[in-house]
Structure formats: structure tokens, C-alpha cells
CSV table of C-alpha atoms and ligand atoms in Angstrom, one decimal:
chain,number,residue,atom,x,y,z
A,1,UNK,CA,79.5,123.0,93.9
A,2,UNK,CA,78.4,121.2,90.2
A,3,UNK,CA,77.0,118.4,91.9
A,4,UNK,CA,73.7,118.5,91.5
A,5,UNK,CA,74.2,119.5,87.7
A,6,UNK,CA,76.4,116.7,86.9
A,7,UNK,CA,74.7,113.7,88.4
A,8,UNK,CA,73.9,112.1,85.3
A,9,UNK,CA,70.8,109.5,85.8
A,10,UNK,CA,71.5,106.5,84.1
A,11,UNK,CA,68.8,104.3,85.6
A,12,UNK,CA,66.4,105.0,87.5
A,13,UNK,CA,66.5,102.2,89.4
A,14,UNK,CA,69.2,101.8,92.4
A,15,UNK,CA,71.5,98.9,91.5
A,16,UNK,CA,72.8,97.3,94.8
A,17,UNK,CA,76.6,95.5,94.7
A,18,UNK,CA,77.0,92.2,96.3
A,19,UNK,CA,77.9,93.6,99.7
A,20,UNK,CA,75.1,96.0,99.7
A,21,UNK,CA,75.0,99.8,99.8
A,22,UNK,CA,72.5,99.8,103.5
A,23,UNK,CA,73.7,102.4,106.3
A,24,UNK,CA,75.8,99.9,107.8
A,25,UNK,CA,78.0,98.9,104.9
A,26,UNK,CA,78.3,102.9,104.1
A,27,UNK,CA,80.3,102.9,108.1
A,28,UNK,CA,82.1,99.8,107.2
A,29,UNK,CA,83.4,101.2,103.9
A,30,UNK,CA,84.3,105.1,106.0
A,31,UNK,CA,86.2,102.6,108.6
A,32,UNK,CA,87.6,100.5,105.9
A,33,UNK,CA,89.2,104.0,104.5
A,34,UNK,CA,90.9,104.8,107.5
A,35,UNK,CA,92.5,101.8,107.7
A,36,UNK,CA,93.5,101.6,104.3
A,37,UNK,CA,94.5,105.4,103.6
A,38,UNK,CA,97.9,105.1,104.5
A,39,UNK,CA,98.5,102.8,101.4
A,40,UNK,CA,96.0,104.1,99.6
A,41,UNK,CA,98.3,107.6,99.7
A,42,UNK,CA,101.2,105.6,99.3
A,43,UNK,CA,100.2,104.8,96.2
A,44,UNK,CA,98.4,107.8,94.8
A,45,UNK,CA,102.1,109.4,95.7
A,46,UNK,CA,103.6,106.5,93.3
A,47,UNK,CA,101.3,107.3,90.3
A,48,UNK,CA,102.1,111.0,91.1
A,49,UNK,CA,98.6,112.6,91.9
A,50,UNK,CA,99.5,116.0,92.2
A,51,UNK,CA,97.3,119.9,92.7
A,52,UNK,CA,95.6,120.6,89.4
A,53,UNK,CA,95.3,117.0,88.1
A,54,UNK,CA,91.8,115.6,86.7
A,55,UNK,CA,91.4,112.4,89.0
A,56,UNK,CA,88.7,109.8,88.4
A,57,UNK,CA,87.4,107.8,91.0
A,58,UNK,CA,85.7,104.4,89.9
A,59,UNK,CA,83.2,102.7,91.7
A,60,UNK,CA,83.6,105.4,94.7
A,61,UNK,CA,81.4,104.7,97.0
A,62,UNK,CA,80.3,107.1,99.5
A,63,UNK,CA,83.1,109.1,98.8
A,64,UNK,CA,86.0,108.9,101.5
A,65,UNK,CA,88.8,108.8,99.4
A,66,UNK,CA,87.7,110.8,96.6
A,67,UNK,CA,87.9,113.6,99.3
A,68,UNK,CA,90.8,113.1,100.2
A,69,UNK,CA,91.8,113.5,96.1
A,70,UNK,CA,89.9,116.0,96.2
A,71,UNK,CA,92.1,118.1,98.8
A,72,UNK,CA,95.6,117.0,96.9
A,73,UNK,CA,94.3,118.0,93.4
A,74,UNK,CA,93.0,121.3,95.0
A,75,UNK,CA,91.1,124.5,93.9
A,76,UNK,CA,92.8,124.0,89.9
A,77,UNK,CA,91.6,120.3,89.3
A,78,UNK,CA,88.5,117.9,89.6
A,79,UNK,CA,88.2,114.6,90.6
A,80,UNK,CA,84.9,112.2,89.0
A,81,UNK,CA,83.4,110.1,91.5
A,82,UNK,CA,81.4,107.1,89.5
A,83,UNK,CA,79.4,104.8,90.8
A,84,UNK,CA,76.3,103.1,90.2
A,85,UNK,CA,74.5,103.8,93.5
A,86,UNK,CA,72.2,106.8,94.2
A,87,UNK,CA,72.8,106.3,97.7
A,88,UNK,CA,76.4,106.6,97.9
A,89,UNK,CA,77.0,109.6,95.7
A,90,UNK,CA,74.4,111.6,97.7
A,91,UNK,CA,76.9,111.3,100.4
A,92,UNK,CA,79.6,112.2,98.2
A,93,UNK,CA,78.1,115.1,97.7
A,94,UNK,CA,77.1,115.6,101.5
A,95,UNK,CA,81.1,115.0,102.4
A,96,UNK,CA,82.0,117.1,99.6
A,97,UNK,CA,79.6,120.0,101.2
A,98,UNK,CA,80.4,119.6,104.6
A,99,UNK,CA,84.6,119.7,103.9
A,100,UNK,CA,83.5,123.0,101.2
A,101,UNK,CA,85.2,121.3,98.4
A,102,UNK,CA,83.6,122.5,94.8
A,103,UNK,CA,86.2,120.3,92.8
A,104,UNK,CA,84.3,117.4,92.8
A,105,UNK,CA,81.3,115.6,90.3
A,106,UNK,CA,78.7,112.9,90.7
A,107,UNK,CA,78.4,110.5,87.9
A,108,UNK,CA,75.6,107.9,88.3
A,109,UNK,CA,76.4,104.7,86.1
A,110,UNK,CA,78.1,101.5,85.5
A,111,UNK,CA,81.5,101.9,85.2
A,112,UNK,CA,81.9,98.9,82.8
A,113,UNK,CA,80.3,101.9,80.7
A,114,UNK,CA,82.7,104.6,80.9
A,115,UNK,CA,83.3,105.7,77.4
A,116,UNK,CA,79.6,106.7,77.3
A,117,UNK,CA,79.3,108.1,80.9
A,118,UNK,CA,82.5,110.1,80.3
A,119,UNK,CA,81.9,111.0,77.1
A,120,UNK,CA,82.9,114.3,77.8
A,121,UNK,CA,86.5,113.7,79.6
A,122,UNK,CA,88.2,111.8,76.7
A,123,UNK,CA,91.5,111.6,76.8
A,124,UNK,CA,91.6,114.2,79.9
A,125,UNK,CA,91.7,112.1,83.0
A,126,UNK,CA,95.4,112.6,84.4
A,127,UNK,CA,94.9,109.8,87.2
A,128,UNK,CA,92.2,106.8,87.1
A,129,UNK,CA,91.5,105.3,90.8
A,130,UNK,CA,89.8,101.9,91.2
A,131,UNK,CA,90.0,100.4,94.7
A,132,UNK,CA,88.1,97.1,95.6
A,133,UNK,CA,85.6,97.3,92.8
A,134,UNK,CA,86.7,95.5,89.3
A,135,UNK,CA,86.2,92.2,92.1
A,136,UNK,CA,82.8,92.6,92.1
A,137,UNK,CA,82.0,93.0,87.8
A,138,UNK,CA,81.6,90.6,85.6
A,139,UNK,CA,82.6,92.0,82.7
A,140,UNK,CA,85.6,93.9,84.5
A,141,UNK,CA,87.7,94.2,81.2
A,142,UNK,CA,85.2,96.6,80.2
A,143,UNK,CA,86.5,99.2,82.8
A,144,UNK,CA,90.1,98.5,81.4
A,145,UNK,CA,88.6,99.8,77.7
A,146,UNK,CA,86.5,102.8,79.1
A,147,UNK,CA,89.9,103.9,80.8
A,148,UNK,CA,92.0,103.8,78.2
A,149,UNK,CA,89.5,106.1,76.2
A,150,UNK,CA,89.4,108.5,78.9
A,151,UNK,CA,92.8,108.7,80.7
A,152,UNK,CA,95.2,110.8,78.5
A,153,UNK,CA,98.5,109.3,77.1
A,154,UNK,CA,100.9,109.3,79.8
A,155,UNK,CA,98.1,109.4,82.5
A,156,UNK,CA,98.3,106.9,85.1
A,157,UNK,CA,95.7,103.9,86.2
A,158,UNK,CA,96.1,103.0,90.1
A,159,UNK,CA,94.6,99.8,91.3
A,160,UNK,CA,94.4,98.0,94.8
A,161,UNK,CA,91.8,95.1,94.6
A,162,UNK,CA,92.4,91.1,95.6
A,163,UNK,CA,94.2,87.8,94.5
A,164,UNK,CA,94.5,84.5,96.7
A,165,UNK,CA,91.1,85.6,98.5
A,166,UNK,CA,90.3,82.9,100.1
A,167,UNK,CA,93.9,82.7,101.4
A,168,UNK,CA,92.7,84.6,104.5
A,169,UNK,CA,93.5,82.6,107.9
A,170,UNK,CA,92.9,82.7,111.1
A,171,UNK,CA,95.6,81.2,113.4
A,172,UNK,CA,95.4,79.1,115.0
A,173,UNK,CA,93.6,77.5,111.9
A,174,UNK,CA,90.3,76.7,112.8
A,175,UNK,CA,88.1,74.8,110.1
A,176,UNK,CA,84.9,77.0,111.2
A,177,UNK,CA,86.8,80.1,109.9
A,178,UNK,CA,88.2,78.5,106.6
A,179,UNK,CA,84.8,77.5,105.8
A,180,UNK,CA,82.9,80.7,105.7
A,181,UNK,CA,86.1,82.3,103.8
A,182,UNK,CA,85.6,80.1,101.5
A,183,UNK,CA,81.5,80.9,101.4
A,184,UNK,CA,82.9,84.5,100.6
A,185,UNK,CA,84.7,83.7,97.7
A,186,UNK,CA,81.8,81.5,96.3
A,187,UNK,CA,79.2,84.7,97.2
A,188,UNK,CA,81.4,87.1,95.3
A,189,UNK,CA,82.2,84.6,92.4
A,190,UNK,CA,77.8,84.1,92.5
A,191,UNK,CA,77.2,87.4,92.0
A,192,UNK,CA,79.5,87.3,88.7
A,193,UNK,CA,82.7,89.0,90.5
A,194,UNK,CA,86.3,87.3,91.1
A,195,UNK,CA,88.3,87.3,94.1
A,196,UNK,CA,91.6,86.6,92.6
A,197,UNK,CA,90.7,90.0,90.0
A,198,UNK,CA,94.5,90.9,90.5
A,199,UNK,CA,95.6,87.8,88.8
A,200,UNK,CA,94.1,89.1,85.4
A,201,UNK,CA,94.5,92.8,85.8
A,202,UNK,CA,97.9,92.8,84.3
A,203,UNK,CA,96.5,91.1,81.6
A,204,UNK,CA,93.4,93.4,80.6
A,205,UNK,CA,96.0,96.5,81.2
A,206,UNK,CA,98.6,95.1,78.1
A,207,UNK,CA,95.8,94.5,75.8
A,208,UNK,CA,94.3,97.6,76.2
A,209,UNK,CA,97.4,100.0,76.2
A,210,UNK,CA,99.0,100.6,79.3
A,211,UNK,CA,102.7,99.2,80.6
A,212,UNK,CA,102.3,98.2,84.4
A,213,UNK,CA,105.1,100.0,86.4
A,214,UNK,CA,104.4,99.3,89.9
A,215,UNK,CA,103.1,95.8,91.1
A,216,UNK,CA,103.2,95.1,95.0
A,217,UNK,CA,101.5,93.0,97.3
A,218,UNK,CA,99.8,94.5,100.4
A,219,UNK,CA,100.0,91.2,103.1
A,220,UNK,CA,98.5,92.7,106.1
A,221,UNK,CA,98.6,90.6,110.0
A,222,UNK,CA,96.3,91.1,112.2
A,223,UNK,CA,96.0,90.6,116.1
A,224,UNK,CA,93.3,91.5,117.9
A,225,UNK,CA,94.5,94.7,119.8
A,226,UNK,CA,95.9,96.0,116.7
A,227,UNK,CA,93.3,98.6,114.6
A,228,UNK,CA,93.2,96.7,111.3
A,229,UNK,CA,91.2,94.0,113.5
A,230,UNK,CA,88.7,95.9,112.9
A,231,UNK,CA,88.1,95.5,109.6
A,232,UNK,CA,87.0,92.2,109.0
A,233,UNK,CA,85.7,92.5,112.4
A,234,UNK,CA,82.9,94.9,110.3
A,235,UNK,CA,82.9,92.8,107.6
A,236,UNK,CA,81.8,90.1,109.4
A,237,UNK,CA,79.0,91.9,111.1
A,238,UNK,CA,77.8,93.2,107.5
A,239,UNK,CA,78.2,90.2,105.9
A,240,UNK,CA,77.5,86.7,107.6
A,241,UNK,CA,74.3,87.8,107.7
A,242,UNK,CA,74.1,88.1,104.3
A,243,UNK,CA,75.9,84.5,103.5
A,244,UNK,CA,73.3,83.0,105.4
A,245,UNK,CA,70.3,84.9,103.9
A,246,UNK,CA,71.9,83.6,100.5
A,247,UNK,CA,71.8,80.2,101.3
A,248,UNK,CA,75.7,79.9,101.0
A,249,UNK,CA,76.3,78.7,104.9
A,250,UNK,CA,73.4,78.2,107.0
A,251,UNK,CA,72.4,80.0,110.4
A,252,UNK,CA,74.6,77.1,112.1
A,253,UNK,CA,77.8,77.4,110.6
A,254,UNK,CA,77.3,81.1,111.1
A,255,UNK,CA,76.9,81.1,114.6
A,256,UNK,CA,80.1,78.6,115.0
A,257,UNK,CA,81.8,81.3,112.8
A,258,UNK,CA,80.7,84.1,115.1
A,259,UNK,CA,81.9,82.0,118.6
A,260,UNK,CA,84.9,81.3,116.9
A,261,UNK,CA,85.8,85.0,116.1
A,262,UNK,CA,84.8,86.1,119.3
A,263,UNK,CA,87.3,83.6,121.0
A,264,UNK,CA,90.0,84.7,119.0
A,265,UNK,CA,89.2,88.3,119.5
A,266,UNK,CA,89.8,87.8,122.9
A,267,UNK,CA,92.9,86.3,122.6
A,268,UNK,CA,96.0,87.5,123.5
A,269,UNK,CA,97.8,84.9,120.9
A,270,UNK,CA,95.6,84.8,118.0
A,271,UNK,CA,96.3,86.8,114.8
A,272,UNK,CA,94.8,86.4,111.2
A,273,UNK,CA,96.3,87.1,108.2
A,274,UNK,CA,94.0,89.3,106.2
A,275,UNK,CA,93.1,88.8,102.5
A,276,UNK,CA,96.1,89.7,100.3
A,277,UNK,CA,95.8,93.2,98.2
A,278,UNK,CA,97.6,94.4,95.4
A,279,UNK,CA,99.0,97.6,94.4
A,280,UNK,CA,99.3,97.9,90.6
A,281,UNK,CA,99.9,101.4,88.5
A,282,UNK,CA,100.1,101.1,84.8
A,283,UNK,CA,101.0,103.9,82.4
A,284,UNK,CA,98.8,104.8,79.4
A,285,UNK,CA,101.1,104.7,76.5
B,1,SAM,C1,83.7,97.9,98.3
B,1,SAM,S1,83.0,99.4,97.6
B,1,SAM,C2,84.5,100.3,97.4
B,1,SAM,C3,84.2,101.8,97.4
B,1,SAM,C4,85.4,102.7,97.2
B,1,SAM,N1,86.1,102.4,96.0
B,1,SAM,C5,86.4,102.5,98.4
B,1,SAM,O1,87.5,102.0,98.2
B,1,SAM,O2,86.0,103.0,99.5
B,1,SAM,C6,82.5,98.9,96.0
B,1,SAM,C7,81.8,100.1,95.2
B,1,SAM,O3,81.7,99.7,93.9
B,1,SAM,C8,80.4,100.1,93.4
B,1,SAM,N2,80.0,99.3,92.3
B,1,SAM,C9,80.0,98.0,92.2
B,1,SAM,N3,79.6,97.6,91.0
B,1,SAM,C10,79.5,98.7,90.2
B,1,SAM,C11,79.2,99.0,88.8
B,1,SAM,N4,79.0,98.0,88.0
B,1,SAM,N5,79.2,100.3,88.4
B,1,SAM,C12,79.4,101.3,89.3
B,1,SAM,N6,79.7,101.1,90.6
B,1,SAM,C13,79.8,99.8,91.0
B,1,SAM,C14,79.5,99.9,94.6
B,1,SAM,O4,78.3,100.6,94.5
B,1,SAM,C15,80.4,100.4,95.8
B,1,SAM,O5,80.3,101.7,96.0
């Protein structure tokens, strides 16, 4: 495979996003996939990724559902994986060895600087992919510009990232939960990101040249028996620790948050509703 050709160094330095880029967040984001590739596929049907297409990635992680592009756009096309960890696309590249695909490239960067990193795909890129990443930028419009150089008129942009964050609730409502939500939002808004990115997406997409055609809310429930527990279940784990180590809730309201989760996990009766995502494709015109 091109890999190791196309990993284009753009700093030597490894930049680390507000949830970190550690071992642990690298199994939270492969579980997270799982239980999110349903709609993810969903979607990726909607914007009509299809064998032979050019299929960008942005802000991709280790990789898990740029292989599974990488299987539908097949032999004849290429999917872009960008992101600005080292880390992660090293195991893009290890996924992309182990499942022999040689359809894939590594590009190291900031994707609020995609007209320079892609300098080479102008205009080519058939479908553009951005899950749960223009929440954490702060200059996210910046992505909206760098696609609409690179995705060719007609192409497709597919986007599934949050609004009404902090809307996440556990039920029965317990004040010790709604609290640390709402240490999450202030975290992600710290770190320069936005929790309610979906609200403004729309927005950025008009003034840059693409007409949203698809626009859909993904409200999951969860109960504890059900597999989608699981993810904030790893969320948690990866990331209280990290609230507290911020000084955004101290070791105290961490630990109430903790007995309070493990009550209602073993509850027969409690469910949560989980934060609200939204599926948005727009059309390059
Ligand atoms: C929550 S993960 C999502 C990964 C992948 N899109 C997925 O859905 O599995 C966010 C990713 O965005 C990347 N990221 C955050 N800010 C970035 C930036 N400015 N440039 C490039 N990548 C960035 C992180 O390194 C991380 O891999």
C-alpha cells in the first residue's frame, strides 16, 4: 500500500484533541464505531458512496470507518484518511494492512487546513466524511472552505456531529449526572470546540456552496442491558478522569458521578437518553 509514501508530516509535534489520542480512547473510539456503524452506513448509503468513488475521511481517527469505506469504494477508488494525530493514522495504516486493503492514504494535518494538505485532490473528492470532529475545532468553518475546494461539483459532504449536548439525561434525573454533563460541555467549549456544532453547520455549508439535502436527528435511548450502554459507559471511564485533572469537577463530584452510574447500571428501570446527533448531507453545487 502508499501509506508510508503519502503520510505527509505537517508538524512534527503530536497534537492531542480534547479527549486525547492514549490507548484507551483508541478502544473507546473502535467500540464507539460499532455502535454507530449502522447509521453511519445508513447514511454513507444516503450520500450514495459507491465502488470506485474518491472518499475523504476528516479527522479519522484510528481508522475504523475509513475501512469500512475503504471495502465499499473497492480496488477502483481511494479513500483519504486526515487527521492530525501520528498515533492514530499509524493504526490506520496497521488496520489497513491487516484487512490487505491498498486503497487507502495517510495524511498528517489539521483539517481546518485542507486546501493545502490536499492540494493535490482539488476538485476530485466524490464523498467528504466528517463524524464527531468539526465539535472539537475552533475555527470549524475552515473545514467547510477546504471542502468545498476539494469535493468536486456534485460531490457529496456527510456529517454526523452534536447539537443540544448537554441535553443528555439520565432517568430518573439525578442532579449528580446533570452536573458533570454539563462539566462536558464547558471542557469541550474550553478547549475552543462546540457541542451544539450542528446548530451552525447548515449555516457554514450555504455560505460556502453546498445545498443541504438530508437533515435528521439521531435520538438514541439507552437502558442498561441494551449495547449502546456501552458507550458512554466508555466515555465515562476515559473521561471523568480527565474533567477532574482539568479542574472542571473535582475528585468529589466525580466519585458521586461514578456511584450514581453504577446504580443505574444496575438497574432494571433506568435508561438515559444519549446526547442527540445529527445526520446532515449537503451537495456541492
Ligand atoms: C472523536 S474522534 C472521531 C474519529 C472518527 N471520525 C470516528 O468517528 O471514529 C475525533 C478525531 O478528530 C481528530 N482531530 C481533532 N482535531 C483535529 C484537527 N484540528 N485536525 C485533524 N484532526 C483532528 C482527533 O485526532 C480524533 O482522531
Amino acid at each position: 500500500m502508499s501509506n508510508a509514501a503519502s503520510v505527509k508530516s505537517a508538524r512534527a509535534d503530536e497534537r492531542e484533541y480534547v479527549l486525547g489520542t492514549h490507548a484507551e480512547e483508541s478502544v473507546r473510539l473502535g467500540l464507539q464505531h460499532r455502535l454507530w456503524s449502522a447509521s453511519a452506513h445508513q447514511l454513507w448509503e444516503r450520500a450514495v458512496v459507491a465502488p470506485g468513488q474518491t472518499v475523504l475521511d476528516v479527522g479519522c481517527g484510528p481508522g475504523h470507518a475509513s475501512m469500512d469505506l475503504a471495502q465499499i469504494v473497492g480496488a477502483g477508488g481511494r479513500v483519504l484518511c486526515v487527521d492530525e494525530s501520528a498515533s492514530y493514522l499509524h493504526q490506520v495504516s496497521d488496520q489497513a494492512k491487516a484487512k490487505r486493503l491498498d486503497n487507502v492514504d495517510r495524511i498528517l494535518g489539521d483539517v481546518q487546513e485542507l486546501d493545502t494538505l490536499l492540494v493535490d485532490w482539488s476538485g476530485r473528492v466524490d464523498v467528504a466524511y466528517a463524524r464527531w470532529v468539526l465539535c472539537f475545532l475552533r475555527q470549524p468553518e475552515r473545514v467547510i472552505e477546504g471542502l468545498a475546494r476539494v469535493v468536486k461539483p456534485g460531490g457529496r459532504v456527510a456529517i454526523q456531529d452534536y447539537f443540544n449536548y448537554e441535553t443528555m439525561t439520565l432517568a430518573p434525573k439525578r442532579d449528580e449526572f446533570s452536573r458533570v454533563i454539563r462539566a462536558v460541555g464547558r471542557s469541550f467549549r474550553d478547549h475552543g470546540g462546540n457541542p451544539d456544532i450542528m446548530g451552525v453547520v447548515p449555516e457554514m455549508l450555504a455560505r460556502n456552496g453546498f445545498k443541504v439535502t438530508h437533515l435528521s436527528l439521531n435520538q438514541r435511548v439507552a437502558r442498561p442491558q441494551d449495547q449502546i450502554w456501552h458507550w458512554p459507559d466508555s466515555f465515562w471511564k476515559v473521561y471523568v478522569p480527565r474533567l477532574v485533572a482539568g479542574g472542571f469537577i473535582n475528585q468529589h463530584e466525580a466519585d458521586e458521578f461514578m456511584t450514581v452510574w453504577h446504580e443505574a447500571s444496575a438497574s432494571r428501570d433506568a435508561f438515559m437518553f444519549l446526547p442527540p446527533v445529527v445526520d446532515l448531507i449537503a451537495v456541492r453545487t
